[in-house]
Coordinates of C-alpha atoms in Angstrom, one line a residue:
X162 CA -4.3 25.1 91.0
X163 CA -2.4 27.9 89.6
X164 CA -2.8 31.5 90.1
X165 CA -3.9 31.1 85.7
X166 CA -6.6 29.6 87.3
X167 CA -7.6 31.3 90.6
X168 CA -10.8 33.3 89.4
X169 CA -12.4 36.3 90.6
X170 CA -13.9 35.0 94.6
X171 CA -11.0 33.6 95.1
X172 CA -9.2 36.5 96.8
X173 CA -5.7 36.7 97.2
X174 CA -2.9 33.7 98.3
X175 CA -2.1 36.2 101.0
X176 CA -3.9 38.4 102.9
X177 CA -1.1 41.6 103.3
X178 CA -0.1 40.9 99.3
X179 CA -3.0 41.9 96.1
X180 CA -5.1 39.7 94.9
X181 CA -2.5 37.6 91.3
X182 CA -4.3 38.6 88.7
X183 CA -6.8 35.9 86.4
X184 CA -6.8 35.6 83.2
X185 CA -9.1 36.9 81.6
X186 CA -7.6 40.4 83.9
X187 CA -4.6 39.8 81.8
X188 CA -6.6 40.9 78.3
X189 CA -8.0 43.6 78.9
X190 CA -5.8 44.6 80.7
X191 CA -3.0 44.2 78.0
X192 CA -6.1 45.0 75.8
X193 CA -6.0 48.6 77.2
X194 CA -2.7 49.4 76.9
X195 CA -2.8 48.7 72.7
X196 CA -5.9 50.9 72.2
X197 CA -5.4 53.1 74.4
X198 CA -8.7 53.0 75.7
X199 CA -10.1 53.5 73.6
X200 CA -13.2 50.7 71.9
X201 CA -12.4 48.4 74.3
X202 CA -14.1 44.9 75.4
X203 CA -15.8 45.2 78.6
X204 CA -14.6 42.3 80.9
X205 CA -18.0 40.8 80.9
X206 CA -18.2 40.2 77.4
X207 CA -15.6 37.8 77.7
X208 CA -18.3 35.8 79.8
X209 CA -21.2 36.5 78.5
X210 CA -20.1 37.1 74.4
X211 CA -22.9 40.2 73.9
X212 CA -20.5 43.3 72.5
X213 CA -22.1 46.5 73.2
X214 CA -22.4 49.5 70.9
X215 CA -18.8 51.6 70.9
X216 CA -19.2 55.1 73.0
X217 CA -19.3 58.5 70.8
X218 CA -17.3 59.6 72.4
X219 CA -13.8 57.8 74.2
X220 CA -13.7 57.9 77.7
X221 CA -10.8 59.7 79.3
X222 CA -7.9 56.8 79.7
X223 CA -8.6 55.4 83.4
X224 CA -6.1 55.5 85.8
X225 CA -4.6 52.1 86.8
X226 CA -5.4 51.0 90.6
X227 CA -2.0 49.3 90.7
X228 CA 0.7 49.8 89.1
X229 CA 0.9 48.0 86.0
X230 CA 3.5 45.2 85.5
X231 CA 3.7 44.9 82.0
X232 CA 6.2 47.6 80.9
X233 CA 4.3 50.8 79.7
X234 CA 4.7 51.5 75.4
X235 CA 6.6 53.5 73.7
X236 CA 6.1 56.7 72.2
X237 CA 6.2 58.1 69.0
X238 CA 8.5 59.0 69.2
X239 CA 10.5 56.3 70.8
X240 CA 9.5 54.1 67.6
X241 CA 12.8 52.8 66.8
X242 CA 14.0 52.2 63.2
X243 CA 12.5 49.5 60.7
X244 CA 15.6 47.3 59.7
X245 CA 17.1 47.6 56.4
X246 CA 15.8 43.7 55.8
X247 CA 12.6 42.1 56.4
X248 CA 12.9 40.1 60.0
X249 CA 13.7 36.4 60.0
X250 CA 10.4 33.7 61.5
X251 CA 14.6 33.2 63.8
X252 CA 14.2 37.3 65.0
X253 CA 10.7 37.3 65.6
X254 CA 10.8 34.7 67.6
X255 CA 13.6 35.5 69.3
X256 CA 11.5 38.4 69.9
X257 CA 8.5 37.3 71.6
X258 CA 10.2 35.3 73.7
X259 CA 12.0 38.7 75.0
X260 CA 9.0 40.1 75.9
X261 CA 7.5 37.0 77.3
X262 CA 10.4 37.2 80.3
X263 CA 10.4 41.5 80.0
X264 CA 6.4 40.9 81.0
X265 CA 7.1 38.1 83.8
X266 CA 10.4 39.7 85.0
X267 CA 7.7 42.6 85.8
X268 CA 5.0 40.4 87.1
X269 CA 7.6 39.1 89.6
X270 CA 8.6 43.0 91.1
X271 CA 5.4 43.3 91.5
X272 CA 4.1 40.5 93.3
X273 CA 7.6 39.2 94.4
X274 CA 6.1 36.8 96.7
X275 CA 3.0 35.4 94.6
X276 CA 6.6 34.2 93.1
X277 CA 5.6 30.4 92.6
X278 CA 6.7 26.8 91.0
X279 CA 3.7 28.1 88.8
X280 CA 5.4 30.6 87.1
X281 CA 5.5 29.4 84.2
X282 CA 1.3 29.3 84.1
X283 CA 1.9 33.3 83.8
X284 CA 4.5 33.4 81.0
X285 CA 1.9 31.1 79.4
X286 CA -0.9 32.8 80.0
X287 CA 0.6 36.3 78.4
X288 CA 1.3 34.9 75.3
X289 CA -1.6 33.6 74.8
X290 CA -3.1 36.4 75.8
X291 CA -0.7 38.2 73.0
X292 CA -2.0 35.5 70.8
X293 CA -5.4 36.1 70.8
X294 CA -5.5 40.5 71.2
X295 CA -3.4 39.9 67.6
X296 CA -5.8 37.7 66.2
X297 CA -8.4 40.0 67.2
X298 CA -7.0 42.8 65.8
X299 CA -6.6 41.5 62.7
X300 CA -9.3 39.1 61.9
X301 CA -7.8 36.7 60.9
X302 CA -9.8 33.6 59.1
X303 CA -10.1 30.2 61.1
X304 CA -7.6 27.8 59.3
X305 CA -8.5 24.2 58.6
X306 CA -7.6 23.0 62.3
X307 CA -9.1 25.8 64.3
X308 CA -7.3 27.9 65.3
X309 CA -6.8 31.4 63.4
X310 CA -4.4 31.4 60.0
X311 CA -1.4 33.6 60.6
X312 CA 1.0 34.9 58.8
X313 CA 3.8 37.1 59.4
X314 CA 4.3 40.8 56.8
X315 CA 6.1 42.7 56.7
X316 CA 4.1 45.2 58.6
X317 CA 3.9 43.1 61.6
X318 CA 6.1 44.3 64.5
X319 CA 6.2 41.6 66.2
X320 CA 5.9 37.6 64.9
X321 CA 4.6 35.2 66.5
X322 CA 6.5 32.3 67.5
X323 CA 8.6 29.3 66.8
X324 CA 6.1 27.4 69.2
X325 CA 2.9 28.8 67.4
X326 CA 4.8 28.3 63.8
X327 CA 2.7 24.8 62.7
X328 CA 3.4 23.6 59.1
X329 CA -0.2 22.1 58.7
X330 CA 0.9 19.0 56.9
X331 CA 5.1 18.4 57.5
X332 CA 3.8 19.3 61.2
X333 CA 7.3 22.0 61.7
X334 CA 6.4 24.8 59.5
X335 CA 11.2 25.2 58.4
X336 CA 13.3 29.1 59.0
X337 CA 12.8 30.8 55.9
X338 CA 16.7 31.0 55.0
X339 CA 17.7 34.4 55.2
X340 CA 19.9 34.4 51.4
X341 CA 18.8 35.6 48.6
X342 CA 19.6 34.1 45.0
X343 CA 19.2 36.1 42.8
X344 CA 16.8 34.6 39.4
X345 CA 18.7 34.7 36.0
X346 CA 17.9 37.2 33.9
X347 CA 15.3 36.7 31.1
X348 CA 18.8 36.6 28.0
X349 CA 19.6 33.4 30.5
X350 CA 16.6 31.6 30.8
X351 CA 16.4 32.7 26.5
X352 CA 19.9 30.9 26.3
X353 CA 19.0 27.9 28.5
X354 CA 15.8 27.4 25.8
X355 CA 17.2 27.6 22.9
X356 CA 19.9 25.6 24.4
X357 CA 17.0 22.7 25.8
X358 CA 15.4 23.2 22.1
X359 CA 18.9 22.8 20.3
X360 CA 19.1 19.4 22.2
X361 CA 16.2 18.2 21.3
X362 CA 16.0 18.6 18.2
X363 CA 19.6 16.7 17.9
X364 CA 18.1 13.6 19.9
X365 CA 14.8 13.4 17.6
X366 CA 17.2 13.5 14.2
X367 CA 19.9 10.9 16.2
X368 CA 16.8 8.5 16.3
X369 CA 15.6 8.7 12.2
X370 CA 18.8 8.6 11.2
X371 CA 19.9 5.2 13.4
X372 CA 15.9 4.5 12.8
X373 CA 16.1 4.9 9.6
X374 CA 19.7 2.4 9.0
X375 CA 18.1 -0.5 11.6
X376 CA 15.3 -0.6 8.7
X377 CA 16.8 0.0 5.1
X378 CA 17.4 -3.4 5.2
X379 CA 14.2 -4.6 6.2
X380 CA 12.3 -2.6 2.9
X381 CA 14.5 -3.0 0.3
X382 CA 17.7 -1.4 1.5
X383 CA 16.3 1.3 -0.8
X384 CA 16.7 -0.1 -4.0
X385 CA 13.2 0.1 -5.9
X386 CA 11.4 -3.1 -6.7
X387 CA 11.5 -2.9 -11.0
X388 CA 13.0 -1.6 -13.3
X389 CA 10.6 0.7 -16.8
X390 CA 12.2 -1.6 -19.6
X391 CA 13.5 -2.5 -22.1
X392 CA 17.1 -2.4 -21.4
X393 CA 19.9 -1.6 -23.9
X394 CA 22.4 -3.5 -24.6
X395 CA 24.3 -7.5 -24.5
X396 CA 24.8 -9.1 -21.1
X397 CA 25.3 -12.8 -21.5
X398 CA 24.6 -14.9 -17.7
X399 CA 25.2 -19.2 -17.6
X400 CA 22.8 -21.0 -15.2
X401 CA 25.1 -24.0 -14.5
X402 CA 23.1 -27.5 -13.1
X403 CA 21.4 -27.6 -9.9
X404 CA 22.4 -24.0 -9.6
X405 CA 19.5 -22.5 -7.4
X406 CA 17.5 -19.9 -8.0
X407 CA 18.8 -17.2 -5.1
X408 CA 22.0 -17.8 -7.3
X409 CA 20.6 -16.7 -10.6
X410 CA 18.8 -13.5 -9.3
X411 CA 22.0 -12.9 -7.1
X412 CA 23.8 -12.8 -10.2
X413 CA 20.7 -11.3 -12.7
X414 CA 20.8 -7.9 -9.8
X415 CA 24.8 -7.4 -9.4
X416 CA 24.5 -7.4 -13.8
X417 CA 21.7 -4.5 -13.0
X418 CA 20.4 -6.9 -16.0
X419 CA 17.2 -6.7 -13.1
X420 CA 16.7 -4.3 -10.2
X421 CA 15.7 -5.8 -7.4
X422 CA 17.1 -9.6 -6.7
X423 CA 13.3 -10.6 -4.4
X424 CA 10.8 -9.4 -6.8
X425 CA 12.3 -11.1 -8.9
X426 CA 12.5 -14.6 -7.5
X427 CA 9.1 -13.8 -6.7
X428 CA 8.0 -12.8 -10.8
X429 CA 10.0 -15.9 -11.2
X430 CA 8.1 -18.0 -8.9
X431 CA 4.6 -16.7 -10.2
X432 CA 5.2 -18.0 -13.4
X433 CA 5.1 -21.7 -12.5
X434 CA 8.5 -22.0 -14.6
X435 CA 11.8 -24.3 -14.1
X436 CA 15.1 -23.7 -14.2
X437 CA 16.9 -25.1 -16.8
X438 CA 20.9 -24.8 -16.8
X439 CA 22.4 -23.3 -19.9
X440 CA 23.6 -19.8 -21.0
X441 CA 21.3 -17.0 -21.4
X442 CA 21.2 -13.3 -22.9
X443 CA 19.3 -10.6 -21.2
X444 CA 19.6 -7.3 -21.3
X445 CA 20.6 -3.9 -18.3
X446 CA 18.6 -3.1 -16.7
X447 CA 14.6 -4.5 -18.1
X448 CA 11.6 -5.5 -16.0
X449 CA 10.7 -8.4 -14.4
X450 CA 8.5 -10.2 -16.6
X451 CA 11.3 -9.3 -19.3
X452 CA 13.9 -11.0 -17.9
X453 CA 11.3 -14.4 -16.6
X454 CA 10.4 -14.9 -19.9
X455 CA 14.0 -14.8 -21.2
X456 CA 14.6 -18.1 -18.4
X457 CA 11.2 -19.3 -19.1
X458 CA 12.6 -19.7 -22.7
X459 CA 8.5 -17.9 -23.3
X460 CA 11.1 -15.2 -25.7
X461 CA 13.1 -18.1 -28.3
X462 CA 13.4 -15.6 -30.6
X463 CA 15.9 -14.2 -28.1
X464 CA 18.1 -17.1 -27.3
X465 CA 18.8 -20.6 -28.4
X466 CA 16.6 -23.2 -26.9
X467 CA 16.1 -27.5 -26.7
X468 CA 15.2 -29.4 -24.5
X469 CA 16.6 -33.0 -24.5
X470 CA 14.2 -36.0 -23.2
X471 CA 17.1 -39.2 -20.9
X472 CA 17.3 -41.7 -23.5
X473 CA 17.2 -40.2 -26.5
X474 CA 19.5 -41.3 -29.1
X475 CA 22.6 -40.0 -30.6
X476 CA 20.6 -38.7 -33.7
X477 CA 17.1 -38.0 -31.4
X478 CA 19.7 -35.5 -30.3
X479 CA 21.1 -33.9 -32.9
X480 CA 18.0 -33.2 -34.6
X481 CA 16.3 -31.6 -31.3
X482 CA 19.5 -28.7 -31.2
X483 CA 18.6 -28.5 -34.9
X484 CA 15.6 -28.0 -34.5
X485 CA 16.1 -24.5 -31.5
X486 CA 19.3 -23.6 -33.1
X487 CA 19.0 -23.8 -37.2
X488 CA 22.3 -25.8 -37.6
X489 CA 22.2 -27.7 -39.7
X490 CA 22.3 -31.8 -38.4
X491 CA 25.0 -32.6 -41.2
X492 CA 26.9 -30.2 -39.2
X493 CA 26.7 -31.5 -35.5
X494 CA 26.8 -35.1 -37.2
X495 CA 30.7 -33.9 -38.6
X496 CA 31.1 -32.5 -35.1
X497 CA 29.4 -36.1 -32.8
X498 CA 31.6 -37.8 -35.5
X499 CA 34.7 -36.7 -34.1
X500 CA 34.5 -36.6 -29.9
X501 CA 38.4 -36.9 -29.7
X502 CA 37.9 -33.5 -30.0
X503 CA 35.2 -33.0 -27.0
X504 CA 37.5 -35.4 -24.9
X505 CA 36.5 -38.6 -25.1
X506 CA 38.1 -41.8 -25.3
X507 CA 39.5 -43.2 -28.5
X508 CA 36.8 -45.5 -28.4
X509 CA 34.0 -44.0 -28.5
X510 CA 32.3 -43.7 -31.7
X511 CA 31.1 -40.1 -32.1
X512 CA 29.5 -38.3 -29.1
X513 CA 26.2 -41.2 -27.9
X514 CA 25.9 -41.1 -24.2
X515 CA 27.5 -37.3 -23.2
X516 CA 24.2 -35.5 -25.4
X517 CA 23.2 -34.2 -21.3
X518 CA 19.8 -34.4 -20.7
X519 CA 17.3 -31.4 -20.4
X520 CA 16.6 -27.8 -20.5
X521 CA 18.8 -25.7 -22.4
X522 CA 18.9 -22.2 -23.7
X523 CA 21.9 -19.9 -25.4
X524 CA 23.1 -17.0 -26.6
X525 CA 22.3 -16.2 -30.5
X526 CA 24.6 -16.8 -32.6
X527 CA 26.6 -19.3 -30.4
X528 CA 28.2 -22.2 -32.4
X529 CA 27.5 -25.4 -33.8
X530 CA 31.0 -26.7 -31.2
X531 CA 30.6 -24.7 -27.8
X532 CA 26.8 -26.3 -27.9
X533 CA 27.6 -29.3 -28.3
X534 CA 31.0 -29.5 -25.7
X535 CA 28.4 -27.5 -23.3
X536 CA 26.4 -30.4 -23.7
X537 CA 29.1 -33.1 -22.7
X538 CA 30.4 -30.9 -20.1
X539 CA 27.7 -31.8 -18.3
X540 CA 27.9 -35.4 -19.0
X541 CA 31.7 -35.1 -17.7
X542 CA 30.9 -33.4 -14.8
X543 CA 27.9 -35.8 -13.0
X544 CA 30.7 -38.4 -13.3
X545 CA 33.8 -36.7 -11.7
X546 CA 31.2 -35.3 -9.1
X547 CA 30.8 -38.9 -8.4
X548 CA 34.2 -40.5 -8.2
X549 CA 35.0 -40.8 -11.4
X550 CA 37.8 -39.3 -12.7
X551 CA 39.1 -41.9 -15.9
X552 CA 37.8 -40.7 -19.3
X553 CA 38.2 -44.9 -20.1
X554 CA 36.3 -45.2 -16.6
X555 CA 33.5 -42.8 -17.3
X556 CA 33.0 -44.4 -20.8
X557 CA 32.8 -47.3 -19.0
X558 CA 30.4 -45.9 -16.6
X559 CA 28.1 -44.3 -19.3
X560 CA 27.7 -47.6 -21.9
X561 CA 25.9 -49.6 -18.4
X562 CA 24.3 -45.7 -16.8
X563 CA 21.9 -46.4 -20.9
X564 CA 21.3 -49.4 -21.0
X565 CA 19.8 -48.7 -16.9
X566 CA 18.7 -46.0 -18.7
X567 CA 17.2 -48.3 -20.7
X568 CA 15.9 -51.5 -19.3
X569 CA 14.7 -50.4 -15.7
X570 CA 12.3 -48.4 -14.2
X571 CA 14.0 -45.5 -12.0
X572 CA 12.9 -46.8 -8.7
X573 CA 15.4 -49.5 -9.6
X574 CA 18.2 -48.8 -11.6
X575 CA 20.1 -49.2 -8.7
X576 CA 19.7 -52.7 -8.4
X577 CA 19.1 -53.2 -12.5
X578 CA 23.5 -52.1 -12.3
X579 CA 24.0 -54.5 -9.8
X580 CA 22.5 -57.5 -12.1
X581 CA 24.2 -55.9 -15.4
X582 CA 28.2 -55.8 -13.0
X583 CA 27.5 -59.4 -11.8
X584 CA 26.6 -60.7 -14.7
X585 CA 29.3 -59.6 -16.7
X586 CA 31.4 -61.4 -13.7
X587 CA 32.1 -65.7 -14.3
X588 CA 28.3 -67.7 -13.1
X589 CA 26.3 -70.5 -14.0
X590 CA 23.6 -68.6 -14.6
X591 CA 24.9 -66.4 -18.7
X592 CA 27.9 -67.0 -19.3
X593 CA 29.5 -63.2 -19.4
X594 CA 26.6 -62.0 -21.5
X595 CA 24.3 -59.5 -20.8
X596 CA 22.2 -61.0 -22.8
X597 CA 19.2 -57.3 -22.7
X598 CA 16.6 -57.0 -25.5
X599 CA 17.2 -53.0 -25.6
X600 CA 21.7 -53.7 -26.4
X601 CA 20.3 -55.8 -29.3
X602 CA 16.9 -53.0 -31.0
X603 CA 19.7 -50.0 -30.7
X604 CA 21.7 -52.9 -32.7
X605 CA 19.5 -53.1 -35.6
X606 CA 18.4 -48.7 -35.6
X607 CA 14.2 -49.9 -33.7
X608 CA 12.7 -49.5 -30.0
X609 CA 10.3 -52.6 -30.2
X610 CA 11.3 -55.4 -28.3
X611 CA 10.1 -57.7 -30.9
X612 CA 12.7 -59.3 -32.7
X613 CA 13.0 -63.1 -33.8
X614 CA 15.3 -65.9 -32.5
X615 CA 17.7 -65.7 -35.9
X616 CA 18.1 -62.1 -34.8
X617 CA 19.0 -62.5 -31.2
X618 CA 21.6 -65.0 -33.0
X619 CA 22.7 -62.6 -35.2
X620 CA 26.6 -61.9 -33.5
X621 CA 27.1 -58.9 -36.7
X622 CA 25.4 -57.0 -34.7
X623 CA 27.8 -55.6 -32.5
X624 CA 25.2 -54.1 -30.0
X625 CA 23.7 -58.0 -29.5
X626 CA 24.7 -59.1 -25.9
X627 CA 23.1 -62.4 -27.5
X628 CA 25.2 -63.6 -29.2
X629 CA 29.0 -61.1 -28.0
X630 CA 29.6 -60.7 -23.9
X631 CA 30.4 -58.1 -22.3
X632 CA 29.4 -54.6 -22.6
X633 CA 28.4 -53.5 -26.2
X634 CA 30.5 -50.9 -28.2
X635 CA 29.1 -48.0 -26.8
X636 CA 26.5 -46.7 -25.1
X637 CA 23.1 -46.6 -26.7
X638 CA 21.3 -43.4 -26.1
X639 CA 21.4 -41.2 -23.4
X640 CA 21.7 -41.9 -19.5
X641 CA 20.2 -39.3 -17.0
X642 CA 21.8 -38.2 -14.2
X643 CA 20.2 -40.5 -11.8
X644 CA 20.8 -43.5 -13.8
X645 CA 24.1 -41.9 -14.3
X646 CA 25.2 -42.0 -10.5
X647 CA 23.8 -45.3 -10.2
X648 CA 26.4 -46.6 -12.8
X649 CA 28.3 -45.2 -10.5
X650 CA 28.0 -46.5 -7.6
X651 CA 25.9 -49.3 -8.0
X652 CA 23.5 -51.7 -5.3
X653 CA 24.8 -55.0 -4.3
X654 CA 23.1 -57.9 -5.1
X655 CA 22.5 -61.5 -5.6
X656 CA 20.3 -60.5 -9.2
X657 CA 21.4 -61.4 -13.0
X658 CA 17.6 -61.4 -14.3
X659 CA 14.6 -58.6 -14.7
X660 CA 12.4 -58.7 -16.7
X661 CA 10.0 -55.0 -16.4
X662 CA 6.5 -57.1 -16.1
X663 CA 4.1 -53.7 -16.5
X664 CA 5.5 -51.4 -19.6
X665 CA 2.6 -48.3 -17.5
X666 CA 3.9 -48.5 -14.2
X667 CA 7.6 -49.7 -14.6
X668 CA 7.2 -52.6 -12.3
X669 CA 10.7 -54.7 -13.4
X670 CA 11.1 -58.2 -10.9
X671 CA 14.8 -59.4 -10.8
X672 CA 15.4 -63.3 -10.2
X673 CA 19.0 -65.0 -8.9
X674 CA 17.8 -67.7 -12.0
X675 CA 17.1 -68.1 -15.7
X676 CA 14.9 -70.9 -14.7
X677 CA 12.8 -67.9 -11.6
X678 CA 13.0 -65.1 -14.6
X679 CA 11.0 -66.7 -17.6
X680 CA 8.5 -67.4 -14.3
X681 CA 8.4 -63.0 -14.5
X682 CA 8.5 -63.5 -19.0
X683 CA 5.6 -65.2 -18.7
X684 CA 3.7 -62.4 -17.0
X685 CA 5.5 -59.6 -19.4
X686 CA 3.7 -61.5 -22.1
X687 CA 0.7 -61.9 -20.3
X688 CA 0.6 -57.9 -20.1
X689 CA 0.9 -57.6 -23.8
X690 CA -1.7 -59.5 -24.6
X691 CA -3.7 -58.1 -21.8
X692 CA -2.6 -54.0 -23.8
X693 CA -3.0 -55.2 -27.5
X694 CA -0.2 -52.8 -29.7
X695 CA 2.1 -52.2 -26.1
X696 CA 5.1 -54.3 -26.7
X697 CA 5.6 -54.5 -30.3

């Protein structure tokens, strides 16, 4: 057992040496020294917990029976001056350790024979007594860990040792830095705030600008959706055969006819109109609705407009052009009878077969020759696209195409064209004669397939393919694009005959022999009897 644990009744270890003090006695003596004997707590108070009221007058200090083992407190005139800077935790800790060693040395001087291997307990007891004394004097509240919450201030003469400074979270409170960092001035802080605000604003403006550039194409690039109209001036735009709506709308926007190609396309599709080749006259900065009317042919008073159907003969086509343009049929007929000036071969008699079917719009005042030239060019361009560039071969293809247009149903154009070329070859069935009714009726100037046997044998009709071998001298009507393509690229087959047995469905039956063909002719006659007046 160490001396710190010996109570009052244990007696001295050595009869010849004074008894060492217990912890309670050391606390009491130290308090007596620090308070000068005033308001000292009796020793029994530590055992009973009862503290008597203070006496009316401070009692006189009683001399110690034995010499104190503690160093005396300095006098008023011996108190050292306050340091220039507040002591740090390390300085306080060093001072505390020095005081503890000083008390321990005094104790050993007074009791040289009582030094035991447990002398560290005495040192610890002194430190514990000092801590309790500081706690009692200042009456600090207890912390959450049950220990007095101590705070070192500039008014403390001694700081707690480092072992007593414990951070409840981190464990050990780090030593305070002795370096003093000067806080920036208000002016510097204000500048920093303004700089931060400026940088934030600059980043925000940049982000908005970048976002606007990114969204601009998605939102139409800032273009107006439409012009207020009605527009001014005159802009001529040509729509080529097969050209798409997107291409035309882009051209109208580039020519400033419409404000926005996308909104114009929406208006055009909403109108239900169809795009047709031709020349159109617009104004600059037109309303979408007005531009749609021009392109759809609804505003015919501002353009030349006409439509040609597939299979029309030259006289029918010229009459339709005259009705739409106001140009006389005689003027158009005179131009048609001079096919050479339009690039046709010498054996062509007129423009028959070259007036391409479709809808056409031309600016008001367009000359008759320019109108006819545009229609002829549409046909020759189609032949060139099929690989036929020679004018003589082009003319032959147009003749075959006109017969295909008149004879076959659209689904059978390729087979009809193949059978026509087979008949032109030497064979034992037709002998090189085409033998088609549509050519005979064209020569007769009629539309009816009902003609007499005498008319069938009339060689004076140059278009009578029953009496005259080979192709007729010219086309028998205006073939459409499908018929031209079939004539340029016929389907390979062994057929020599064909007949449409149903004029409503255009059902066409093909045969390799005349006997087989005659059975199909009987089917045609039966349909005509069942549909009186349809086969005249």
